[in-house]
Structures are given as structure tokens and as C-alpha cells.
């Protein structure tokens, strides 16, 4: 049994079989061998979203505190929501060609409450250079919608020193340093990096592609103060 593009029907509670006959209605249960849709919304009884599975064109924008932060129609995959209807993370993959050279990305992420992603499992590839890993990021205490308008205004500024200074000031006001990275780097080394509250790496454990291990300790300025080799 195959049903084509029936997401809207699923959401209204009327699911049609391939011959057009209603098989489930008003909260009933239906069983299918295969369903083909562009988007499925999973909602609570009060209508609050909890999960959306969609293609790229019908993907939802990021919403926090009822504020649409954009990106609708750009993120194929699965979007998670918390009990307040705020985006809380997602799962997605995408790929394409830029300047005749392929790129690909896959990501599973979870967001800090009222903020952006704080735990990310990501694979990225561009021009044959690959990186994959698990990252833990700090996020500001300020709810994302309160800082987003400032960010949007800076993004709309013409390129140049004034825009660069404004963006640097924004990032200082709303820091989001990466604290932990565990994964494989583009140079094919595997690494564990532990950073301080400003995002400066302080301990780096690394094994290069030839199997040479080392542990480095760094100061706040990024200078290596001690190295232990295996």
C-alpha cells in the first residue's frame, strides 16, 4: 500500500489509502506498508509541536519563545521541540556541489534551553577534506531571540571594518566558546581537545595518522608549556 504526499491529511486526522478510501479518522489508528510524504508534524494534544520530519523545501524555521529565527526551507531532516514549543535540536544531512567540487554534511544536535546547539555530533566534507567529531559548546544565558535581532542588524551591514568590529563586539557580548572536541581532524589525526571558558585549548591529546601519540598542555595565550610523547 502506498500513499503519496499525504502529510496534510495525516495532520487533520484523515488518512487516505491508495484507492482514496478513508481508513483512519478522528484520532484513529492506521497501518501502512509504505508512506511517501514531504513533511510530517508530530504534535501534543494541545497542538504544540514536538517533532517535524521534512524534506528541504518544507523544513521549518527555528522558533524560540514564539520568535521565528529563520532558516525555513533550508534544513532537510528531523527537528526536535521541547514542551514549550521551542526548537531543541535536530538531525539532518545535506550535500551539494560548490564550484564543481562536492561537499557533504551530517549532524545530530541538541540545544541549550532557549538557546542554540550545545551538543553536536557532526560530519563535514569539502573538496575531499573530512572532519568528524563530537563537540560541546557553551552558550550565553541570554535567550536567543533577545540577541538575534542584534545579530540580524550586523549581518545586514555592508562588508568592511565597521561590520567586522560590530561582529567582534557581538561575539564578546554573547560568547559561545567550544569547550570539548572529540573526533578526527582534517589532517587525519584523532584528537581530544579540552578548552577553558574562553574557548582557548588547554589540553590536547592527539594521535596523528602515522600513529604518533602526544599530549600537549597550553597556557591561555595558546603557547605549549609541556608535551608528553608516547
JSON list of C-alpha atoms in Angstrom, two decimals:
[
{"chain": "A", "resi": 1, "resn": "UNK", "atom": "CA", "xyz": [0.00, 0.00, 0.00]},
{"chain": "A", "resi": 2, "resn": "UNK", "atom": "CA", "xyz": [1.46, 3.37, -0.97]},
{"chain": "A", "resi": 3, "resn": "UNK", "atom": "CA", "xyz": [0.23, 6.84, -0.06]},
{"chain": "A", "resi": 4, "resn": "UNK", "atom": "CA", "xyz": [1.61, 9.85, -1.91]},
{"chain": "A", "resi": 5, "resn": "UNK", "atom": "CA", "xyz": [2.19, 13.27, -0.33]},
{"chain": "A", "resi": 6, "resn": "UNK", "atom": "CA", "xyz": [-0.36, 12.92, 2.46]},
{"chain": "A", "resi": 7, "resn": "UNK", "atom": "CA", "xyz": [1.23, 14.98, 5.23]},
{"chain": "A", "resi": 8, "resn": "UNK", "atom": "CA", "xyz": [-1.65, 17.44, 5.37]},
{"chain": "A", "resi": 9, "resn": "UNK", "atom": "CA", "xyz": [-4.16, 14.62, 5.64]},
{"chain": "A", "resi": 10, "resn": "UNK", "atom": "CA", "xyz": [-2.20, 13.00, 8.45]},
{"chain": "A", "resi": 11, "resn": "UNK", "atom": "CA", "xyz": [-2.25, 16.23, 10.43]},
{"chain": "A", "resi": 12, "resn": "UNK", "atom": "CA", "xyz": [-6.02, 16.65, 10.13]},
{"chain": "A", "resi": 13, "resn": "UNK", "atom": "CA", "xyz": [-6.62, 13.08, 11.26]},
{"chain": "A", "resi": 14, "resn": "UNK", "atom": "CA", "xyz": [-7.97, 11.83, 7.94]},
{"chain": "A", "resi": 15, "resn": "UNK", "atom": "CA", "xyz": [-5.59, 9.34, 6.29]},
{"chain": "A", "resi": 16, "resn": "UNK", "atom": "CA", "xyz": [-6.46, 8.11, 2.81]},
{"chain": "A", "resi": 17, "resn": "UNK", "atom": "CA", "xyz": [-5.44, 4.78, 1.38]},
{"chain": "A", "resi": 18, "resn": "UNK", "atom": "CA", "xyz": [-4.14, 4.48, -2.17]},
{"chain": "A", "resi": 19, "resn": "UNK", "atom": "CA", "xyz": [-7.68, 3.97, -3.51]},
{"chain": "A", "resi": 20, "resn": "UNK", "atom": "CA", "xyz": [-8.94, 7.15, -1.81]},
{"chain": "A", "resi": 21, "resn": "UNK", "atom": "CA", "xyz": [-10.86, 5.32, 0.93]},
{"chain": "A", "resi": 22, "resn": "UNK", "atom": "CA", "xyz": [-10.52, 6.78, 4.44]},
{"chain": "A", "resi": 23, "resn": "UNK", "atom": "CA", "xyz": [-9.01, 4.16, 6.73]},
{"chain": "A", "resi": 24, "resn": "UNK", "atom": "CA", "xyz": [-8.43, 6.27, 9.86]},
{"chain": "A", "resi": 25, "resn": "UNK", "atom": "CA", "xyz": [-10.15, 9.38, 11.07]},
{"chain": "A", "resi": 26, "resn": "UNK", "atom": "CA", "xyz": [-10.57, 11.43, 14.23]},
{"chain": "A", "resi": 27, "resn": "UNK", "atom": "CA", "xyz": [-7.53, 10.09, 16.07]},
{"chain": "A", "resi": 28, "resn": "UNK", "atom": "CA", "xyz": [-7.89, 6.51, 14.89]},
{"chain": "A", "resi": 29, "resn": "UNK", "atom": "CA", "xyz": [-5.01, 4.16, 14.14]},
{"chain": "A", "resi": 30, "resn": "UNK", "atom": "CA", "xyz": [-3.92, 3.07, 10.67]},
{"chain": "A", "resi": 31, "resn": "UNK", "atom": "CA", "xyz": [-1.24, 0.70, 9.41]},
{"chain": "A", "resi": 32, "resn": "UNK", "atom": "CA", "xyz": [0.65, 1.14, 6.14]},
{"chain": "A", "resi": 33, "resn": "UNK", "atom": "CA", "xyz": [3.38, -0.77, 4.38]},
{"chain": "A", "resi": 34, "resn": "UNK", "atom": "CA", "xyz": [4.84, 2.44, 2.95]},
{"chain": "A", "resi": 35, "resn": "UNK", "atom": "CA", "xyz": [4.11, 6.16, 3.19]},
{"chain": "A", "resi": 36, "resn": "UNK", "atom": "CA", "xyz": [5.54, 8.88, 0.96]},
{"chain": "A", "resi": 37, "resn": "UNK", "atom": "CA", "xyz": [5.34, 12.40, 2.34]},
{"chain": "A", "resi": 38, "resn": "UNK", "atom": "CA", "xyz": [7.09, 15.75, 2.16]},
{"chain": "A", "resi": 39, "resn": "UNK", "atom": "CA", "xyz": [6.54, 16.60, 5.83]},
{"chain": "A", "resi": 40, "resn": "UNK", "atom": "CA", "xyz": [5.16, 15.02, 9.00]},
{"chain": "A", "resi": 41, "resn": "UNK", "atom": "CA", "xyz": [4.36, 17.06, 12.13]},
{"chain": "A", "resi": 42, "resn": "UNK", "atom": "CA", "xyz": [4.16, 15.29, 15.50]},
{"chain": "A", "resi": 43, "resn": "UNK", "atom": "CA", "xyz": [2.19, 17.42, 17.97]},
{"chain": "A", "resi": 44, "resn": "UNK", "atom": "CA", "xyz": [0.83, 17.24, 21.50]},
{"chain": "A", "resi": 45, "resn": "UNK", "atom": "CA", "xyz": [-2.97, 17.17, 22.06]},
{"chain": "A", "resi": 46, "resn": "UNK", "atom": "CA", "xyz": [-2.89, 20.96, 22.52]},
{"chain": "A", "resi": 47, "resn": "UNK", "atom": "CA", "xyz": [-1.19, 21.42, 19.15]},
{"chain": "A", "resi": 48, "resn": "UNK", "atom": "CA", "xyz": [2.32, 22.18, 20.40]},
{"chain": "A", "resi": 49, "resn": "UNK", "atom": "CA", "xyz": [4.96, 20.73, 18.06]},
{"chain": "A", "resi": 50, "resn": "UNK", "atom": "CA", "xyz": [7.28, 18.03, 19.40]},
{"chain": "A", "resi": 51, "resn": "UNK", "atom": "CA", "xyz": [8.96, 16.78, 16.22]},
{"chain": "A", "resi": 52, "resn": "UNK", "atom": "CA", "xyz": [8.94, 17.58, 12.50]},
{"chain": "A", "resi": 53, "resn": "UNK", "atom": "CA", "xyz": [10.27, 15.27, 9.79]},
{"chain": "A", "resi": 54, "resn": "UNK", "atom": "CA", "xyz": [10.56, 17.03, 6.44]},
{"chain": "A", "resi": 55, "resn": "UNK", "atom": "CA", "xyz": [12.32, 17.48, 3.15]},
{"chain": "A", "resi": 56, "resn": "UNK", "atom": "CA", "xyz": [14.37, 20.60, 2.47]},
{"chain": "A", "resi": 57, "resn": "UNK", "atom": "CA", "xyz": [11.70, 22.82, 0.92]},
{"chain": "A", "resi": 58, "resn": "UNK", "atom": "CA", "xyz": [9.15, 22.17, 3.68]},
{"chain": "A", "resi": 59, "resn": "UNK", "atom": "CA", "xyz": [11.55, 22.25, 6.62]},
{"chain": "A", "resi": 60, "resn": "UNK", "atom": "CA", "xyz": [10.53, 24.60, 9.47]},
{"chain": "A", "resi": 61, "resn": "UNK", "atom": "CA", "xyz": [12.38, 27.69, 10.61]},
{"chain": "A", "resi": 62, "resn": "UNK", "atom": "CA", "xyz": [13.99, 27.84, 14.04]},
{"chain": "A", "resi": 63, "resn": "UNK", "atom": "CA", "xyz": [11.50, 29.06, 16.66]},
{"chain": "A", "resi": 64, "resn": "UNK", "atom": "CA", "xyz": [12.29, 30.11, 20.26]},
{"chain": "A", "resi": 65, "resn": "UNK", "atom": "CA", "xyz": [9.79, 31.93, 22.51]},
{"chain": "A", "resi": 66, "resn": "UNK", "atom": "CA", "xyz": [7.45, 32.11, 19.54]},
{"chain": "A", "resi": 67, "resn": "UNK", "atom": "CA", "xyz": [10.01, 34.10, 17.53]},
{"chain": "A", "resi": 68, "resn": "UNK", "atom": "CA", "xyz": [10.85, 32.79, 14.06]},
{"chain": "A", "resi": 69, "resn": "UNK", "atom": "CA", "xyz": [14.63, 32.98, 13.74]},
{"chain": "A", "resi": 70, "resn": "UNK", "atom": "CA", "xyz": [14.68, 32.00, 10.08]},
{"chain": "A", "resi": 71, "resn": "UNK", "atom": "CA", "xyz": [16.22, 29.11, 8.09]},
{"chain": "A", "resi": 72, "resn": "UNK", "atom": "CA", "xyz": [12.88, 27.73, 6.88]},
{"chain": "A", "resi": 73, "resn": "UNK", "atom": "CA", "xyz": [13.26, 25.70, 3.71]},
{"chain": "A", "resi": 74, "resn": "UNK", "atom": "CA", "xyz": [16.97, 25.04, 4.23]},
{"chain": "A", "resi": 75, "resn": "UNK", "atom": "CA", "xyz": [17.27, 22.07, 6.61]},
{"chain": "A", "resi": 76, "resn": "UNK", "atom": "CA", "xyz": [16.12, 18.62, 5.46]},
{"chain": "A", "resi": 77, "resn": "UNK", "atom": "CA", "xyz": [15.81, 16.11, 8.28]},
{"chain": "A", "resi": 78, "resn": "UNK", "atom": "CA", "xyz": [14.24, 15.98, 11.74]},
{"chain": "A", "resi": 79, "resn": "UNK", "atom": "CA", "xyz": [13.65, 18.90, 14.13]},
{"chain": "A", "resi": 80, "resn": "UNK", "atom": "CA", "xyz": [13.00, 18.38, 17.87]},
{"chain": "A", "resi": 81, "resn": "UNK", "atom": "CA", "xyz": [10.94, 20.68, 20.12]},
{"chain": "A", "resi": 82, "resn": "UNK", "atom": "CA", "xyz": [10.66, 20.94, 23.90]},
{"chain": "A", "resi": 83, "resn": "UNK", "atom": "CA", "xyz": [7.43, 21.09, 25.88]},
{"chain": "A", "resi": 84, "resn": "UNK", "atom": "CA", "xyz": [7.12, 24.84, 25.28]},
{"chain": "A", "resi": 85, "resn": "UNK", "atom": "CA", "xyz": [7.28, 24.54, 21.50]},
{"chain": "A", "resi": 86, "resn": "UNK", "atom": "CA", "xyz": [10.86, 25.82, 21.24]},
{"chain": "A", "resi": 87, "resn": "UNK", "atom": "CA", "xyz": [13.31, 24.13, 18.89]},
{"chain": "A", "resi": 88, "resn": "UNK", "atom": "CA", "xyz": [15.51, 21.83, 20.97]},
{"chain": "A", "resi": 89, "resn": "UNK", "atom": "CA", "xyz": [17.77, 20.17, 18.41]},
{"chain": "A", "resi": 90, "resn": "UNK", "atom": "CA", "xyz": [17.69, 18.16, 15.25]},
{"chain": "A", "resi": 91, "resn": "UNK", "atom": "CA", "xyz": [19.06, 15.54, 12.90]},
{"chain": "A", "resi": 92, "resn": "UNK", "atom": "CA", "xyz": [19.91, 16.29, 9.30]},
{"chain": "A", "resi": 93, "resn": "UNK", "atom": "CA", "xyz": [22.07, 15.58, 6.28]},
{"chain": "A", "resi": 94, "resn": "UNK", "atom": "CA", "xyz": [22.73, 17.51, 3.10]},
{"chain": "A", "resi": 95, "resn": "UNK", "atom": "CA", "xyz": [25.19, 17.67, 0.24]},
{"chain": "A", "resi": 96, "resn": "UNK", "atom": "CA", "xyz": [25.84, 19.55, -2.96]},
{"chain": "A", "resi": 97, "resn": "UNK", "atom": "CA", "xyz": [28.41, 20.91, -5.37]},
{"chain": "A", "resi": 98, "resn": "UNK", "atom": "CA", "xyz": [30.15, 24.26, -4.97]},
{"chain": "A", "resi": 99, "resn": "UNK", "atom": "CA", "xyz": [32.33, 25.47, -7.83]},
{"chain": "A", "resi": 100, "resn": "UNK", "atom": "CA", "xyz": [32.35, 21.99, -9.32]},
{"chain": "A", "resi": 101, "resn": "UNK", "atom": "CA", "xyz": [33.54, 20.44, -6.05]},
{"chain": "A", "resi": 102, "resn": "UNK", "atom": "CA", "xyz": [31.31, 18.29, -3.82]},
{"chain": "A", "resi": 103, "resn": "UNK", "atom": "CA", "xyz": [30.51, 18.94, -0.18]},
{"chain": "A", "resi": 104, "resn": "UNK", "atom": "CA", "xyz": [28.51, 16.96, 2.40]},
{"chain": "A", "resi": 105, "resn": "UNK", "atom": "CA", "xyz": [27.39, 17.36, 6.00]},
{"chain": "A", "resi": 106, "resn": "UNK", "atom": "CA", "xyz": [25.53, 15.29, 8.58]},
{"chain": "A", "resi": 107, "resn": "UNK", "atom": "CA", "xyz": [24.62, 16.45, 12.08]},
{"chain": "A", "resi": 108, "resn": "UNK", "atom": "CA", "xyz": [22.80, 15.46, 15.26]},
{"chain": "A", "resi": 109, "resn": "UNK", "atom": "CA", "xyz": [22.48, 18.34, 17.73]},
{"chain": "A", "resi": 110, "resn": "UNK", "atom": "CA", "xyz": [20.77, 19.27, 20.98]},
{"chain": "A", "resi": 111, "resn": "UNK", "atom": "CA", "xyz": [20.12, 22.87, 22.03]},
{"chain": "A", "resi": 112, "resn": "UNK", "atom": "CA", "xyz": [20.60, 24.63, 25.34]},
{"chain": "A", "resi": 113, "resn": "UNK", "atom": "CA", "xyz": [17.27, 25.75, 26.80]},
{"chain": "A", "resi": 114, "resn": "UNK", "atom": "CA", "xyz": [16.15, 28.92, 24.98]},
{"chain": "A", "resi": 115, "resn": "UNK", "atom": "CA", "xyz": [19.48, 28.97, 23.14]},
{"chain": "A", "resi": 116, "resn": "UNK", "atom": "CA", "xyz": [21.41, 27.39, 20.26]},
{"chain": "A", "resi": 117, "resn": "UNK", "atom": "CA", "xyz": [23.04, 23.98, 19.93]},
{"chain": "A", "resi": 118, "resn": "UNK", "atom": "CA", "xyz": [25.30, 22.96, 22.80]},
{"chain": "A", "resi": 119, "resn": "UNK", "atom": "CA", "xyz": [25.97, 19.28, 21.99]},
{"chain": "A", "resi": 120, "resn": "UNK", "atom": "CA", "xyz": [26.80, 18.45, 18.36]},
{"chain": "A", "resi": 121, "resn": "UNK", "atom": "CA", "xyz": [27.79, 15.25, 16.56]},
{"chain": "A", "resi": 122, "resn": "UNK", "atom": "CA", "xyz": [28.88, 16.33, 13.08]},
{"chain": "A", "resi": 123, "resn": "UNK", "atom": "CA", "xyz": [30.45, 15.03, 9.87]},
{"chain": "A", "resi": 124, "resn": "UNK", "atom": "CA", "xyz": [31.67, 17.52, 7.25]},
{"chain": "A", "resi": 125, "resn": "UNK", "atom": "CA", "xyz": [33.45, 17.09, 3.94]},
{"chain": "A", "resi": 126, "resn": "UNK", "atom": "CA", "xyz": [34.55, 19.59, 1.32]},
{"chain": "A", "resi": 127, "resn": "UNK", "atom": "CA", "xyz": [36.92, 19.08, -1.60]},
{"chain": "A", "resi": 128, "resn": "UNK", "atom": "CA", "xyz": [37.96, 15.69, -0.20]},
{"chain": "A", "resi": 129, "resn": "UNK", "atom": "CA", "xyz": [38.88, 17.12, 3.22]},
{"chain": "A", "resi": 130, "resn": "UNK", "atom": "CA", "xyz": [36.89, 15.48, 6.03]},
{"chain": "A", "resi": 131, "resn": "UNK", "atom": "CA", "xyz": [36.28, 16.15, 9.67]},
{"chain": "A", "resi": 132, "resn": "UNK", "atom": "CA", "xyz": [34.03, 14.32, 12.12]},
{"chain": "A", "resi": 133, "resn": "UNK", "atom": "CA", "xyz": [33.51, 14.62, 15.83]},
{"chain": "A", "resi": 134, "resn": "UNK", "atom": "CA", "xyz": [31.55, 15.39, 18.96]},
{"chain": "A", "resi": 135, "resn": "UNK", "atom": "CA", "xyz": [31.63, 18.99, 20.21]},
{"chain": "A", "resi": 136, "resn": "UNK", "atom": "CA", "xyz": [30.36, 20.58, 23.43]},
{"chain": "A", "resi": 137, "resn": "UNK", "atom": "CA", "xyz": [29.81, 24.35, 23.29]},
{"chain": "A", "resi": 138, "resn": "UNK", "atom": "CA", "xyz": [28.99, 26.94, 25.93]},
{"chain": "A", "resi": 139, "resn": "UNK", "atom": "CA", "xyz": [26.06, 29.23, 25.15]},
{"chain": "A", "resi": 140, "resn": "UNK", "atom": "CA", "xyz": [25.04, 32.60, 26.65]},
{"chain": "A", "resi": 141, "resn": "UNK", "atom": "CA", "xyz": [22.42, 32.80, 29.38]},
{"chain": "A", "resi": 142, "resn": "UNK", "atom": "CA", "xyz": [20.55, 35.38, 27.29]},
{"chain": "A", "resi": 143, "resn": "UNK", "atom": "CA", "xyz": [17.61, 33.80, 25.41]},
{"chain": "A", "resi": 144, "resn": "UNK", "atom": "CA", "xyz": [18.42, 33.53, 21.72]},
{"chain": "A", "resi": 145, "resn": "UNK", "atom": "CA", "xyz": [15.61, 35.83, 20.47]},
{"chain": "A", "resi": 146, "resn": "UNK", "atom": "CA", "xyz": [16.97, 38.71, 22.58]},
{"chain": "A", "resi": 147, "resn": "UNK", "atom": "CA", "xyz": [20.37, 38.61, 20.88]},
{"chain": "A", "resi": 148, "resn": "UNK", "atom": "CA", "xyz": [19.21, 37.54, 17.43]},
{"chain": "A", "resi": 149, "resn": "UNK", "atom": "CA", "xyz": [17.91, 40.96, 16.42]},
{"chain": "A", "resi": 150, "resn": "UNK", "atom": "CA", "xyz": [21.34, 42.45, 17.12]},
{"chain": "A", "resi": 151, "resn": "UNK", "atom": "CA", "xyz": [22.93, 39.73, 15.00]},
{"chain": "A", "resi": 152, "resn": "UNK", "atom": "CA", "xyz": [20.50, 40.30, 12.14]},
{"chain": "A", "resi": 153, "resn": "UNK", "atom": "CA", "xyz": [21.32, 44.03, 12.03]},
{"chain": "A", "resi": 154, "resn": "UNK", "atom": "CA", "xyz": [25.05, 43.30, 11.89]},
{"chain": "A", "resi": 155, "resn": "UNK", "atom": "CA", "xyz": [24.54, 40.75, 9.10]},
{"chain": "A", "resi": 156, "resn": "UNK", "atom": "CA", "xyz": [22.78, 43.41, 7.05]},
{"chain": "A", "resi": 157, "resn": "UNK", "atom": "CA", "xyz": [25.69, 45.85, 7.33]},
{"chain": "A", "resi": 158, "resn": "UNK", "atom": "CA", "xyz": [27.93, 46.26, 4.25]},
{"chain": "A", "resi": 159, "resn": "UNK", "atom": "CA", "xyz": [31.23, 44.34, 4.40]},
{"chain": "A", "resi": 160, "resn": "UNK", "atom": "CA", "xyz": [34.10, 46.30, 5.90]},
{"chain": "A", "resi": 161, "resn": "UNK", "atom": "CA", "xyz": [35.88, 47.27, 9.13]},
{"chain": "A", "resi": 162, "resn": "UNK", "atom": "CA", "xyz": [32.74, 48.66, 10.77]},
{"chain": "A", "resi": 163, "resn": "UNK", "atom": "CA", "xyz": [30.86, 45.40, 10.26]},
{"chain": "A", "resi": 164, "resn": "UNK", "atom": "CA", "xyz": [33.85, 43.36, 11.45]},
{"chain": "A", "resi": 165, "resn": "UNK", "atom": "CA", "xyz": [34.11, 45.46, 14.62]},
{"chain": "A", "resi": 166, "resn": "UNK", "atom": "CA", "xyz": [30.38, 45.14, 15.30]},
{"chain": "A", "resi": 167, "resn": "UNK", "atom": "CA", "xyz": [30.55, 41.35, 14.88]},
{"chain": "A", "resi": 168, "resn": "UNK", "atom": "CA", "xyz": [33.56, 41.11, 17.18]},
{"chain": "A", "resi": 169, "resn": "UNK", "atom": "CA", "xyz": [31.71, 43.13, 19.82]},
{"chain": "A", "resi": 170, "resn": "UNK", "atom": "CA", "xyz": [28.64, 40.91, 19.44]},
{"chain": "A", "resi": 171, "resn": "UNK", "atom": "CA", "xyz": [30.68, 37.74, 19.93]},
{"chain": "A", "resi": 172, "resn": "UNK", "atom": "CA", "xyz": [32.32, 39.23, 23.01]},
{"chain": "A", "resi": 173, "resn": "UNK", "atom": "CA", "xyz": [28.93, 40.17, 24.45]},
{"chain": "A", "resi": 174, "resn": "UNK", "atom": "CA", "xyz": [27.40, 36.76, 23.66]},
{"chain": "A", "resi": 175, "resn": "UNK", "atom": "CA", "xyz": [30.31, 34.29, 23.77]},
{"chain": "A", "resi": 176, "resn": "UNK", "atom": "CA", "xyz": [29.82, 30.71, 22.57]},
{"chain": "A", "resi": 177, "resn": "UNK", "atom": "CA", "xyz": [33.20, 29.02, 23.08]},
{"chain": "A", "resi": 178, "resn": "UNK", "atom": "CA", "xyz": [33.76, 25.38, 22.21]},
{"chain": "A", "resi": 179, "resn": "UNK", "atom": "CA", "xyz": [34.79, 23.57, 25.41]},
{"chain": "A", "resi": 180, "resn": "UNK", "atom": "CA", "xyz": [35.27, 19.98, 24.26]},
{"chain": "A", "resi": 181, "resn": "UNK", "atom": "CA", "xyz": [36.04, 18.31, 20.93]},
{"chain": "A", "resi": 182, "resn": "UNK", "atom": "CA", "xyz": [36.46, 14.57, 20.38]},
{"chain": "A", "resi": 183, "resn": "UNK", "atom": "CA", "xyz": [36.98, 13.44, 16.83]},
{"chain": "A", "resi": 184, "resn": "UNK", "atom": "CA", "xyz": [39.04, 13.28, 13.65]},
{"chain": "A", "resi": 185, "resn": "UNK", "atom": "CA", "xyz": [40.61, 16.41, 12.20]},
{"chain": "A", "resi": 186, "resn": "UNK", "atom": "CA", "xyz": [41.03, 17.33, 8.52]},
{"chain": "A", "resi": 187, "resn": "UNK", "atom": "CA", "xyz": [44.75, 16.40, 8.84]},
{"chain": "A", "resi": 188, "resn": "UNK", "atom": "CA", "xyz": [43.55, 12.83, 9.63]},
{"chain": "A", "resi": 189, "resn": "UNK", "atom": "CA", "xyz": [44.71, 12.97, 13.24]},
{"chain": "A", "resi": 190, "resn": "UNK", "atom": "CA", "xyz": [42.37, 11.87, 16.02]},
{"chain": "A", "resi": 191, "resn": "UNK", "atom": "CA", "xyz": [42.15, 14.23, 18.96]},
{"chain": "A", "resi": 192, "resn": "UNK", "atom": "CA", "xyz": [40.57, 15.18, 22.26]},
{"chain": "A", "resi": 193, "resn": "UNK", "atom": "CA", "xyz": [40.68, 18.92, 22.96]},
{"chain": "A", "resi": 194, "resn": "UNK", "atom": "CA", "xyz": [39.68, 20.47, 26.29]},
{"chain": "A", "resi": 195, "resn": "UNK", "atom": "CA", "xyz": [39.30, 24.26, 26.36]},
{"chain": "A", "resi": 196, "resn": "UNK", "atom": "CA", "xyz": [38.80, 26.89, 29.04]},
{"chain": "A", "resi": 197, "resn": "UNK", "atom": "CA", "xyz": [35.81, 29.20, 29.44]},
{"chain": "A", "resi": 198, "resn": "UNK", "atom": "CA", "xyz": [37.11, 31.50, 26.71]},
{"chain": "A", "resi": 199, "resn": "UNK", "atom": "CA", "xyz": [37.49, 28.68, 24.20]},
{"chain": "A", "resi": 200, "resn": "UNK", "atom": "CA", "xyz": [41.29, 28.52, 24.41]},
{"chain": "A", "resi": 201, "resn": "UNK", "atom": "CA", "xyz": [42.56, 24.91, 24.15]},
{"chain": "A", "resi": 202, "resn": "UNK", "atom": "CA", "xyz": [44.41, 23.95, 27.36]},
{"chain": "A", "resi": 203, "resn": "UNK", "atom": "CA", "xyz": [44.89, 20.19, 26.91]},
{"chain": "A", "resi": 204, "resn": "UNK", "atom": "CA", "xyz": [45.16, 18.48, 23.51]},
{"chain": "A", "resi": 205, "resn": "UNK", "atom": "CA", "xyz": [45.53, 14.70, 23.22]},
{"chain": "A", "resi": 206, "resn": "UNK", "atom": "CA", "xyz": [46.36, 13.73, 19.65]},
{"chain": "A", "resi": 207, "resn": "UNK", "atom": "CA", "xyz": [47.37, 10.71, 17.57]},
{"chain": "A", "resi": 208, "resn": "UNK", "atom": "CA", "xyz": [48.50, 11.53, 14.04]},
{"chain": "A", "resi": 209, "resn": "UNK", "atom": "CA", "xyz": [47.73, 9.35, 11.01]},
{"chain": "A", "resi": 210, "resn": "UNK", "atom": "CA", "xyz": [51.12, 7.61, 11.37]},
{"chain": "A", "resi": 211, "resn": "UNK", "atom": "CA", "xyz": [50.27, 6.51, 14.93]},
{"chain": "A", "resi": 212, "resn": "UNK", "atom": "CA", "xyz": [52.39, 9.00, 16.88]},
{"chain": "A", "resi": 213, "resn": "UNK", "atom": "CA", "xyz": [50.66, 9.97, 20.17]},
{"chain": "A", "resi": 214, "resn": "UNK", "atom": "CA", "xyz": [51.22, 13.09, 22.24]},
{"chain": "A", "resi": 215, "resn": "UNK", "atom": "CA", "xyz": [49.59, 15.17, 24.95]},
{"chain": "A", "resi": 216, "resn": "UNK", "atom": "CA", "xyz": [50.09, 18.93, 24.96]},
{"chain": "A", "resi": 217, "resn": "UNK", "atom": "CA", "xyz": [49.40, 21.42, 27.74]},
{"chain": "A", "resi": 218, "resn": "UNK", "atom": "CA", "xyz": [48.85, 25.04, 26.69]},
{"chain": "A", "resi": 219, "resn": "UNK", "atom": "CA", "xyz": [48.55, 28.34, 28.51]},
{"chain": "A", "resi": 220, "resn": "UNK", "atom": "CA", "xyz": [45.75, 30.86, 27.99]},
{"chain": "A", "resi": 221, "resn": "UNK", "atom": "CA", "xyz": [47.69, 32.50, 25.15]},
{"chain": "A", "resi": 222, "resn": "UNK", "atom": "CA", "xyz": [47.87, 29.22, 23.23]},
{"chain": "A", "resi": 223, "resn": "UNK", "atom": "CA", "xyz": [51.56, 28.55, 23.91]},
{"chain": "A", "resi": 224, "resn": "UNK", "atom": "CA", "xyz": [52.51, 24.92, 24.53]},
{"chain": "A", "resi": 225, "resn": "UNK", "atom": "CA", "xyz": [54.03, 24.67, 28.02]},
{"chain": "A", "resi": 226, "resn": "UNK", "atom": "CA", "xyz": [54.51, 20.91, 28.17]},
{"chain": "A", "resi": 227, "resn": "UNK", "atom": "CA", "xyz": [54.42, 17.98, 25.76]},
{"chain": "A", "resi": 228, "resn": "UNK", "atom": "CA", "xyz": [54.25, 14.28, 26.60]},
{"chain": "A", "resi": 229, "resn": "UNK", "atom": "CA", "xyz": [55.07, 11.92, 23.73]},
{"chain": "A", "resi": 230, "resn": "UNK", "atom": "CA", "xyz": [54.27, 8.24, 23.63]}
]
